[in-house]
PDB file of C-alpha atoms in Angstrom:
ATOM      1  CA  MET A 133      18.224   4.611 -12.584  1.00  0.00           C
ATOM      2  CA  ASN A 134      21.837   5.785 -12.642  1.00  0.00           C
ATOM      3  CA  ILE A 135      23.797   6.625  -9.503  1.00  0.00           C
ATOM      4  CA  THR A 136      23.526  10.402 -10.037  1.00  0.00           C
ATOM      5  CA  ASP A 137      19.736  10.318 -10.224  1.00  0.00           C
ATOM      6  CA  TYR A 138      19.665   7.948  -7.258  1.00  0.00           C
ATOM      7  CA  GLN A 139      21.716  10.336  -5.118  1.00  0.00           C
ATOM      8  CA  LYS A 140      19.508  13.270  -6.132  1.00  0.00           C
ATOM      9  CA  GLN A 141      16.261  11.501  -5.325  1.00  0.00           C
ATOM     10  CA  PHE A 142      17.175   9.617  -2.139  1.00  0.00           C
ATOM     11  CA  THR A 143      19.201  10.002   1.044  1.00  0.00           C
ATOM     12  CA  GLU A 144      20.622   7.512   3.522  1.00  0.00           C
ATOM     13  CA  GLU A 145      17.499   8.062   5.633  1.00  0.00           C
ATOM     14  CA  ASP A 146      15.262   6.567   2.916  1.00  0.00           C
ATOM     15  CA  ALA A 147      14.011   2.963   2.940  1.00  0.00           C
ATOM     16  CA  VAL A 148      14.071   2.985  -0.855  1.00  0.00           C
ATOM     17  CA  GLY A 149      13.069  -0.604  -1.570  1.00  0.00           C
ATOM     18  CA  TRP A 150      10.652  -0.860   1.358  1.00  0.00           C
ATOM     19  CA  ASP A 151       8.818   2.227   0.132  1.00  0.00           C
ATOM     20  CA  ALA A 152       8.560   0.727  -3.376  1.00  0.00           C
ATOM     21  CA  ILE A 153       6.892  -2.382  -1.921  1.00  0.00           C
ATOM     22  CA  ASP A 154       4.526  -0.274   0.185  1.00  0.00           C
ATOM     23  CA  ALA A 155       3.579   1.815  -2.853  1.00  0.00           C
ATOM     24  CA  GLU A 156       2.498  -1.315  -4.723  1.00  0.00           C
ATOM     25  CA  LEU A 157       0.527  -2.651  -1.765  1.00  0.00           C
ATOM     26  CA  LEU A 158      -1.218   0.703  -1.408  1.00  0.00           C
ATOM     27  CA  LYS A 159      -2.724   0.151  -4.861  1.00  0.00           C
ATOM     28  CA  VAL A 160      -4.286  -3.140  -3.731  1.00  0.00           C
ATOM     29  CA  TYR A 161      -5.169  -2.109  -0.168  1.00  0.00           C
ATOM     30  CA  PRO A 162      -5.678   1.694  -0.298  1.00  0.00           C
ATOM     31  CA  ASP A 163      -7.695   1.914   2.926  1.00  0.00           C
ATOM     32  CA  GLN A 164      -5.984  -0.669   5.102  1.00  0.00           C
ATOM     33  CA  LYS A 165      -3.169  -0.519   7.621  1.00  0.00           C
ATOM     34  CA  PRO A 166      -1.716  -4.031   7.824  1.00  0.00           C
ATOM     35  CA  LYS A 167      -0.707  -5.946  10.906  1.00  0.00           C
ATOM     36  CA  HIS A 168       3.074  -5.925  10.865  1.00  0.00           C
ATOM     37  CA  PHE A 169       5.489  -8.410  12.409  1.00  0.00           C
ATOM     38  CA  ALA A 170       9.113  -7.344  12.912  1.00  0.00           C
ATOM     39  CA  PRO A 171      11.963  -9.095  14.757  1.00  0.00           C
ATOM     40  CA  ILE A 172      12.977  -7.673  18.134  1.00  0.00           C
ATOM     41  CA  LEU A 173      16.660  -7.871  17.199  1.00  0.00           C
ATOM     42  CA  HIS A 174      17.817  -7.261  13.626  1.00  0.00           C
ATOM     43  CA  TYR A 175      19.428 -10.282  11.922  1.00  0.00           C
ATOM     44  CA  ALA A 176      22.617  -8.326  11.183  1.00  0.00           C
ATOM     45  CA  LEU A 177      22.979  -7.695  14.921  1.00  0.00           C
ATOM     46  CA  GLY A 178      22.664 -11.352  15.862  1.00  0.00           C
ATOM     47  CA  GLY A 179      18.894 -11.832  15.750  1.00  0.00           C
ATOM     48  CA  GLY A 180      17.477 -15.161  14.672  1.00  0.00           C
ATOM     49  CA  GLU A 181      14.913 -13.931  12.126  1.00  0.00           C
ATOM     50  CA  PRO A 182      16.358 -12.876   8.741  1.00  0.00           C
ATOM     51  CA  LEU A 183      13.347 -10.972   7.418  1.00  0.00           C
ATOM     52  CA  ASP A 184      13.072  -7.323   8.432  1.00  0.00           C
ATOM     53  CA  GLY A 185       9.303  -7.572   8.504  1.00  0.00           C
ATOM     54  CA  ILE A 186       6.118  -9.314   7.388  1.00  0.00           C
ATOM     55  CA  SER A 187       2.910  -7.391   6.696  1.00  0.00           C
ATOM     56  CA  VAL A 188      -0.461  -9.127   6.881  1.00  0.00           C
ATOM     57  CA  TYR A 189      -3.509  -7.740   5.105  1.00  0.00           C
ATOM     58  CA  LYS A 190      -7.121  -8.915   5.350  1.00  0.00           C
ATOM     59  CA  SER A 191      -8.846  -9.513   2.039  1.00  0.00           C
ATOM     60  CA  ASP A 192     -12.412 -10.473   1.149  1.00  0.00           C
ATOM     61  CA  LYS A 193     -11.655 -11.038  -2.513  1.00  0.00           C
ATOM     62  CA  GLN A 194     -12.834 -14.487  -3.625  1.00  0.00           C
ATOM     63  CA  THR A 195     -13.107 -15.596   0.023  1.00  0.00           C
ATOM     64  CA  SER A 196     -12.054 -14.080   3.321  1.00  0.00           C
ATOM     65  CA  HIS A 197      -8.315 -14.577   3.743  1.00  0.00           C
ATOM     66  CA  PHE A 198      -5.033 -13.217   5.092  1.00  0.00           C
ATOM     67  CA  HIS A 199      -2.438 -11.933   2.612  1.00  0.00           C
ATOM     68  CA  PHE A 200       1.166 -12.064   3.871  1.00  0.00           C
ATOM     69  CA  VAL A 201       3.998 -10.054   2.271  1.00  0.00           C
ATOM     70  CA  THR A 202       7.671 -10.243   3.269  1.00  0.00           C
ATOM     71  CA  TYR A 203      10.317  -7.528   3.500  1.00  0.00           C
ATOM     72  CA  GLY A 204      13.924  -8.639   3.287  1.00  0.00           C
ATOM     73  CA  PHE A 205      14.650 -10.795   0.245  1.00  0.00           C
ATOM     74  CA  SER A 206      15.064  -7.612  -1.815  1.00  0.00           C
ATOM     75  CA  GLU A 207      17.215  -4.531  -1.101  1.00  0.00           C
ATOM     76  CA  LEU A 208      15.139  -2.467   1.317  1.00  0.00           C
ATOM     77  CA  TYR A 209      17.356   0.456   2.271  1.00  0.00           C
ATOM     78  CA  TYR A 210      19.478   3.153   0.673  1.00  0.00           C
ATOM     79  CA  ASN A 211      22.353   1.442  -1.135  1.00  0.00           C
ATOM     80  CA  GLU A 212      24.204   3.202  -3.930  1.00  0.00           C
ATOM     81  CA  LYS A 213      25.814  -0.080  -5.030  1.00  0.00           C
ATOM     82  CA  SER A 214      22.353  -1.503  -5.747  1.00  0.00           C
ATOM     83  CA  ALA A 215      21.090   1.501  -7.706  1.00  0.00           C
ATOM     84  CA  GLY A 216      19.929   0.638 -11.216  1.00  0.00           C
ATOM     85  CA  GLY A 217      20.498  -3.102 -10.861  1.00  0.00           C
ATOM     86  CA  ASP A 218      18.715  -5.704 -12.951  1.00  0.00           C
ATOM     87  CA  PHE A 219      17.364  -7.373  -9.825  1.00  0.00           C
ATOM     88  CA  SER A 220      16.996  -6.086  -6.287  1.00  0.00           C
ATOM     89  CA  LYS A 221      19.142  -8.430  -4.157  1.00  0.00           C
ATOM     90  CA  CYS A 222      17.422 -11.857  -4.488  1.00  0.00           C
ATOM     91  CA  GLY A 223      14.944 -10.300  -6.909  1.00  0.00           C
ATOM     92  CA  PHE A 224      11.814 -11.396  -5.061  1.00  0.00           C
ATOM     93  CA  GLU A 225       9.670 -11.100  -1.967  1.00  0.00           C
ATOM     94  CA  LEU A 226       7.390 -13.892  -0.785  1.00  0.00           C
ATOM     95  CA  THR A 227       3.639 -13.724  -0.334  1.00  0.00           C
ATOM     96  CA  PHE A 228       1.105 -16.213   1.002  1.00  0.00           C
ATOM     97  CA  ARG A 229      -2.690 -16.256   1.157  1.00  0.00           C
ATOM     98  CA  LEU A 230      -4.348 -18.194   3.970  1.00  0.00           C
ATOM     99  CA  LYS A 231      -8.090 -18.841   4.098  1.00  0.00           C
ATOM    100  CA  LYS A 232      -9.566 -17.253   7.212  1.00  0.00           C
ATOM    101  CA  GLU A 233     -11.308 -19.619   9.604  1.00  0.00           C
ATOM    102  CA  SER A 234     -13.815 -18.013  11.946  1.00  0.00           C
ATOM    103  CA  ASP A 235     -12.703 -20.126  14.893  1.00  0.00           C
ATOM    104  CA  ASP A 236      -8.945 -19.761  14.361  1.00  0.00           C
ATOM    105  CA  ASP A 237      -7.141 -16.540  13.577  1.00  0.00           C
ATOM    106  CA  ASN A 238      -3.730 -17.806  14.668  1.00  0.00           C
ATOM    107  CA  ILE A 239      -1.340 -16.582  11.959  1.00  0.00           C
ATOM    108  CA  ASN A 240       1.964 -16.532  13.828  1.00  0.00           C
ATOM    109  CA  TRP A 241       2.862 -19.928  12.395  1.00  0.00           C
ATOM    110  CA  VAL A 242       2.882 -18.453   8.878  1.00  0.00           C
ATOM    111  CA  CYS A 243       5.388 -15.810   9.974  1.00  0.00           C
ATOM    112  CA  ASN A 244       7.571 -18.568  11.449  1.00  0.00           C
ATOM    113  CA  LEU A 245       7.322 -20.494   8.180  1.00  0.00           C
ATOM    114  CA  LEU A 246       8.372 -17.454   6.150  1.00  0.00           C
ATOM    115  CA  GLN A 247      11.294 -16.747   8.488  1.00  0.00           C
ATOM    116  CA  ASN A 248      12.441 -20.381   8.223  1.00  0.00           C
ATOM    117  CA  ILE A 249      12.388 -20.173   4.435  1.00  0.00           C
ATOM    118  CA  ALA A 250      14.422 -16.965   4.674  1.00  0.00           C
ATOM    119  CA  LYS A 251      16.987 -18.759   6.854  1.00  0.00           C
ATOM    120  CA  TYR A 252      17.321 -21.412   4.167  1.00  0.00           C
ATOM    121  CA  VAL A 253      17.793 -18.818   1.415  1.00  0.00           C
ATOM    122  CA  PHE A 254      20.327 -16.718   3.311  1.00  0.00           C
ATOM    123  CA  THR A 255      22.393 -19.629   4.636  1.00  0.00           C
ATOM    124  CA  SER A 256      22.386 -21.710   1.433  1.00  0.00           C
ATOM    125  CA  GLY A 257      22.742 -18.861  -1.053  1.00  0.00           C
ATOM    126  CA  LYS A 258      19.943 -20.468  -3.120  1.00  0.00           C
ATOM    127  CA  TRP A 259      16.799 -18.660  -4.162  1.00  0.00           C
ATOM    128  CA  PHE A 260      13.380 -19.389  -5.635  1.00  0.00           C
ATOM    129  CA  GLU A 261      11.887 -18.717  -9.034  1.00  0.00           C
ATOM    130  CA  GLU A 262       8.377 -19.170 -10.368  1.00  0.00           C
ATOM    131  CA  PHE A 263       7.265 -22.836 -10.446  1.00  0.00           C
ATOM    132  CA  HIS A 264       9.976 -24.044  -8.081  1.00  0.00           C
ATOM    133  CA  PHE A 265       8.481 -26.157  -5.296  1.00  0.00           C
ATOM    134  CA  ILE A 266       9.613 -27.483  -1.913  1.00  0.00           C
ATOM    135  CA  PRO A 267       8.311 -30.015   0.625  1.00  0.00           C
ATOM    136  CA  ALA A 268       7.350 -28.791   4.072  1.00  0.00           C
ATOM    137  CA  ASN A 269       8.718 -32.031   5.555  1.00  0.00           C
ATOM    138  CA  GLY A 270       5.355 -32.720   7.132  1.00  0.00           C
ATOM    139  CA  PRO A 271       2.142 -30.726   7.555  1.00  0.00           C
ATOM    140  CA  ILE A 272       2.679 -27.080   6.629  1.00  0.00           C
ATOM    141  CA  ARG A 273       1.343 -26.124  10.063  1.00  0.00           C
ATOM    142  CA  SER A 274       2.740 -28.254  12.861  1.00  0.00           C
ATOM    143  CA  ASP A 275       0.403 -29.680  15.508  1.00  0.00           C
ATOM    144  CA  PHE A 276      -2.536 -29.152  13.183  1.00  0.00           C
ATOM    145  CA  GLU A 277      -4.490 -31.663  11.132  1.00  0.00           C
ATOM    146  CA  THR A 278      -3.866 -30.749   7.490  1.00  0.00           C
ATOM    147  CA  ASP A 279      -2.854 -32.556   4.316  1.00  0.00           C
ATOM    148  CA  ILE A 280      -1.068 -29.469   2.939  1.00  0.00           C
ATOM    149  CA  THR A 281       2.566 -30.592   2.910  1.00  0.00           C
ATOM    150  CA  ALA A 282       4.344 -28.771   0.055  1.00  0.00           C
ATOM    151  CA  LEU A 283       4.720 -25.335  -1.501  1.00  0.00           C
ATOM    152  CA  PRO A 284       5.220 -24.259  -5.107  1.00  0.00           C
ATOM    153  CA  PHE A 285       6.057 -20.627  -5.905  1.00  0.00           C
ATOM    154  CA  VAL A 286       4.063 -18.618  -8.446  1.00  0.00           C
ATOM    155  CA  GLN A 287       3.739 -14.944  -9.294  1.00  0.00           C
ATOM    156  CA  ASP A 288       1.255 -13.304  -6.948  1.00  0.00           C
ATOM    157  CA  PRO A 289      -1.963 -12.814  -8.997  1.00  0.00           C
ATOM    158  CA  GLU A 290      -2.445  -9.237  -7.752  1.00  0.00           C
ATOM    159  CA  LEU A 291       1.064  -7.952  -7.052  1.00  0.00           C
ATOM    160  CA  GLY A 292       3.008  -9.495  -9.941  1.00  0.00           C
ATOM    161  CA  LYS A 293       6.396  -7.827 -10.286  1.00  0.00           C
ATOM    162  CA  ILE A 294       7.627  -4.258  -9.899  1.00  0.00           C
ATOM    163  CA  GLN A 295      10.583  -2.168 -10.946  1.00  0.00           C
ATOM    164  CA  THR A 296      12.323  -0.484  -8.013  1.00  0.00           C
ATOM    165  CA  PRO A 297      15.346   1.881  -7.939  1.00  0.00           C
ATOM    166  CA  HIS A 298      17.381  -1.227  -7.031  1.00  0.00           C
ATOM    167  CA  GLY A 299      15.989  -3.406  -9.831  1.00  0.00           C
ATOM    168  CA  GLU A 300      13.168  -5.856 -10.423  1.00  0.00           C
ATOM    169  CA  VAL A 301      11.237  -7.496  -7.578  1.00  0.00           C
ATOM    170  CA  THR A 302       8.823 -10.368  -8.232  1.00  0.00           C
ATOM    171  CA  PHE A 303       6.222 -11.139  -5.598  1.00  0.00           C
ATOM    172  CA  LEU A 304       6.373 -14.939  -5.403  1.00  0.00           C
ATOM    173  CA  GLN A 305       3.308 -16.438  -3.783  1.00  0.00           C
ATOM    174  CA  MET A 306       3.594 -19.753  -1.959  1.00  0.00           C
ATOM    175  CA  VAL A 307       0.666 -22.087  -2.618  1.00  0.00           C
ATOM    176  CA  GLY A 308      -0.274 -25.041  -0.439  1.00  0.00           C
ATOM    177  CA  LEU A 309      -0.245 -28.468  -2.131  1.00  0.00           C
ATOM    178  CA  THR A 310      -1.638 -31.719  -0.772  1.00  0.00           C
ATOM    179  CA  THR A 311       0.587 -34.751  -0.272  1.00  0.00           C
ATOM    180  CA  GLU A 312      -0.899 -36.401  -3.371  1.00  0.00           C
ATOM    181  CA  GLU A 313      -0.263 -33.322  -5.516  1.00  0.00           C
ATOM    182  CA  TYR A 314       3.299 -33.102  -4.251  1.00  0.00           C
ATOM    183  CA  GLU A 315       4.013 -36.799  -4.870  1.00  0.00           C
ATOM    184  CA  LEU A 316       2.835 -36.439  -8.473  1.00  0.00           C
ATOM    185  CA  LEU A 317       5.124 -33.443  -9.004  1.00  0.00           C
ATOM    186  CA  LYS A 318       8.028 -35.237  -7.375  1.00  0.00           C
ATOM    187  CA  GLU A 319       7.666 -38.046  -9.930  1.00  0.00           C
ATOM    188  CA  ASN A 320       7.956 -35.551 -12.779  1.00  0.00           C
ATOM    189  CA  PRO A 321       9.540 -32.328 -11.443  1.00  0.00           C
ATOM    190  CA  LYS A 322       9.386 -30.356 -14.677  1.00  0.00           C
ATOM    191  CA  THR A 323       8.373 -26.705 -14.769  1.00  0.00           C
ATOM    192  CA  TYR A 324       5.475 -27.401 -17.130  1.00  0.00           C
ATOM    193  CA  GLU A 325       4.088 -30.018 -14.714  1.00  0.00           C
ATOM    194  CA  THR A 326       4.096 -27.466 -11.896  1.00  0.00           C
ATOM    195  CA  GLU A 327       2.389 -24.997 -14.248  1.00  0.00           C
ATOM    196  CA  LYS A 328      -0.295 -27.586 -15.052  1.00  0.00           C
ATOM    197  CA  THR A 329      -0.899 -28.218 -11.355  1.00  0.00           C
ATOM    198  CA  ILE A 330      -1.221 -24.495 -10.672  1.00  0.00           C
ATOM    199  CA  GLU A 331      -3.607 -23.969 -13.596  1.00  0.00           C
ATOM    200  CA  LYS A 332      -5.763 -26.810 -12.304  1.00  0.00           C
ATOM    201  CA  LEU A 333      -5.930 -25.158  -8.870  1.00  0.00           C
ATOM    202  CA  LYS A 334      -6.696 -21.775 -10.436  1.00  0.00           C
ATOM    203  CA  ALA A 335      -9.836 -23.117 -12.110  1.00  0.00           C
ATOM    204  CA  ASN A 336     -11.669 -22.925  -8.752  1.00  0.00           C
ATOM    205  CA  ASN A 337      -9.232 -20.727  -6.834  1.00  0.00           C
ATOM    206  CA  GLU A 338      -8.051 -17.810  -8.951  1.00  0.00           C
ATOM    207  CA  LEU A 339      -6.108 -16.120  -6.142  1.00  0.00           C
ATOM    208  CA  LEU A 340      -4.522 -19.435  -5.100  1.00  0.00           C
ATOM    209  CA  ILE A 341      -5.596 -19.101  -1.480  1.00  0.00           C
ATOM    210  CA  THR A 342      -4.287 -21.907   0.728  1.00  0.00           C
ATOM    211  CA  ASP A 343      -7.038 -23.775   2.561  1.00  0.00           C
ATOM    212  CA  LEU A 344      -5.625 -26.012   5.296  1.00  0.00           C
ATOM    213  CA  SER A 345      -8.734 -28.231   5.161  1.00  0.00           C
ATOM    214  CA  ARG A 346      -8.285 -29.048   1.470  1.00  0.00           C
ATOM    215  CA  LYS A 347      -7.744 -32.728   0.709  1.00  0.00           C
TER     216      LYS A 347
END
């Protein structure tokens, strides 16, 4: 999209990139209004949470789970300088799927995790691509008994990637790995080894839903 078309189609009141994300999510969840988490004070104004928002959908596909989607790694608002770019800002948004437990619907910790990852990205200037992986430096959920201690990034099986007026956005899904799986990857941190690990998980878990009880 060139700047002239951009100016004709949008105004400074439009959340151009945000609307593009919402349009894609509407295809997957046409009848659902998500739970949305937004910081009280915007990061640019001194707030401590870099992401502008996190939407959480409930899904019963494969097994009952929560589907988290971030807003903030890509260009969300009207910005003529970003019009027609190859990639929208960082070029990705993060997603995460958490298996729903009937006795525990606490999901705030996932939002904290996503905000902490955003802090790392925005302060370091580094970003993630498919099949990168990081340690959680302990259990992925603190004060909770789980052997999930690392996170690779893969393309979200349902959302994939989209073209927005600001450029391409890939929905990168974080997937929980056990300590053993992470140690094996750490010994041989090649992209194809991460791919092999993901394909092995997909055999019984096509949507790559993170189950905190998995050993």
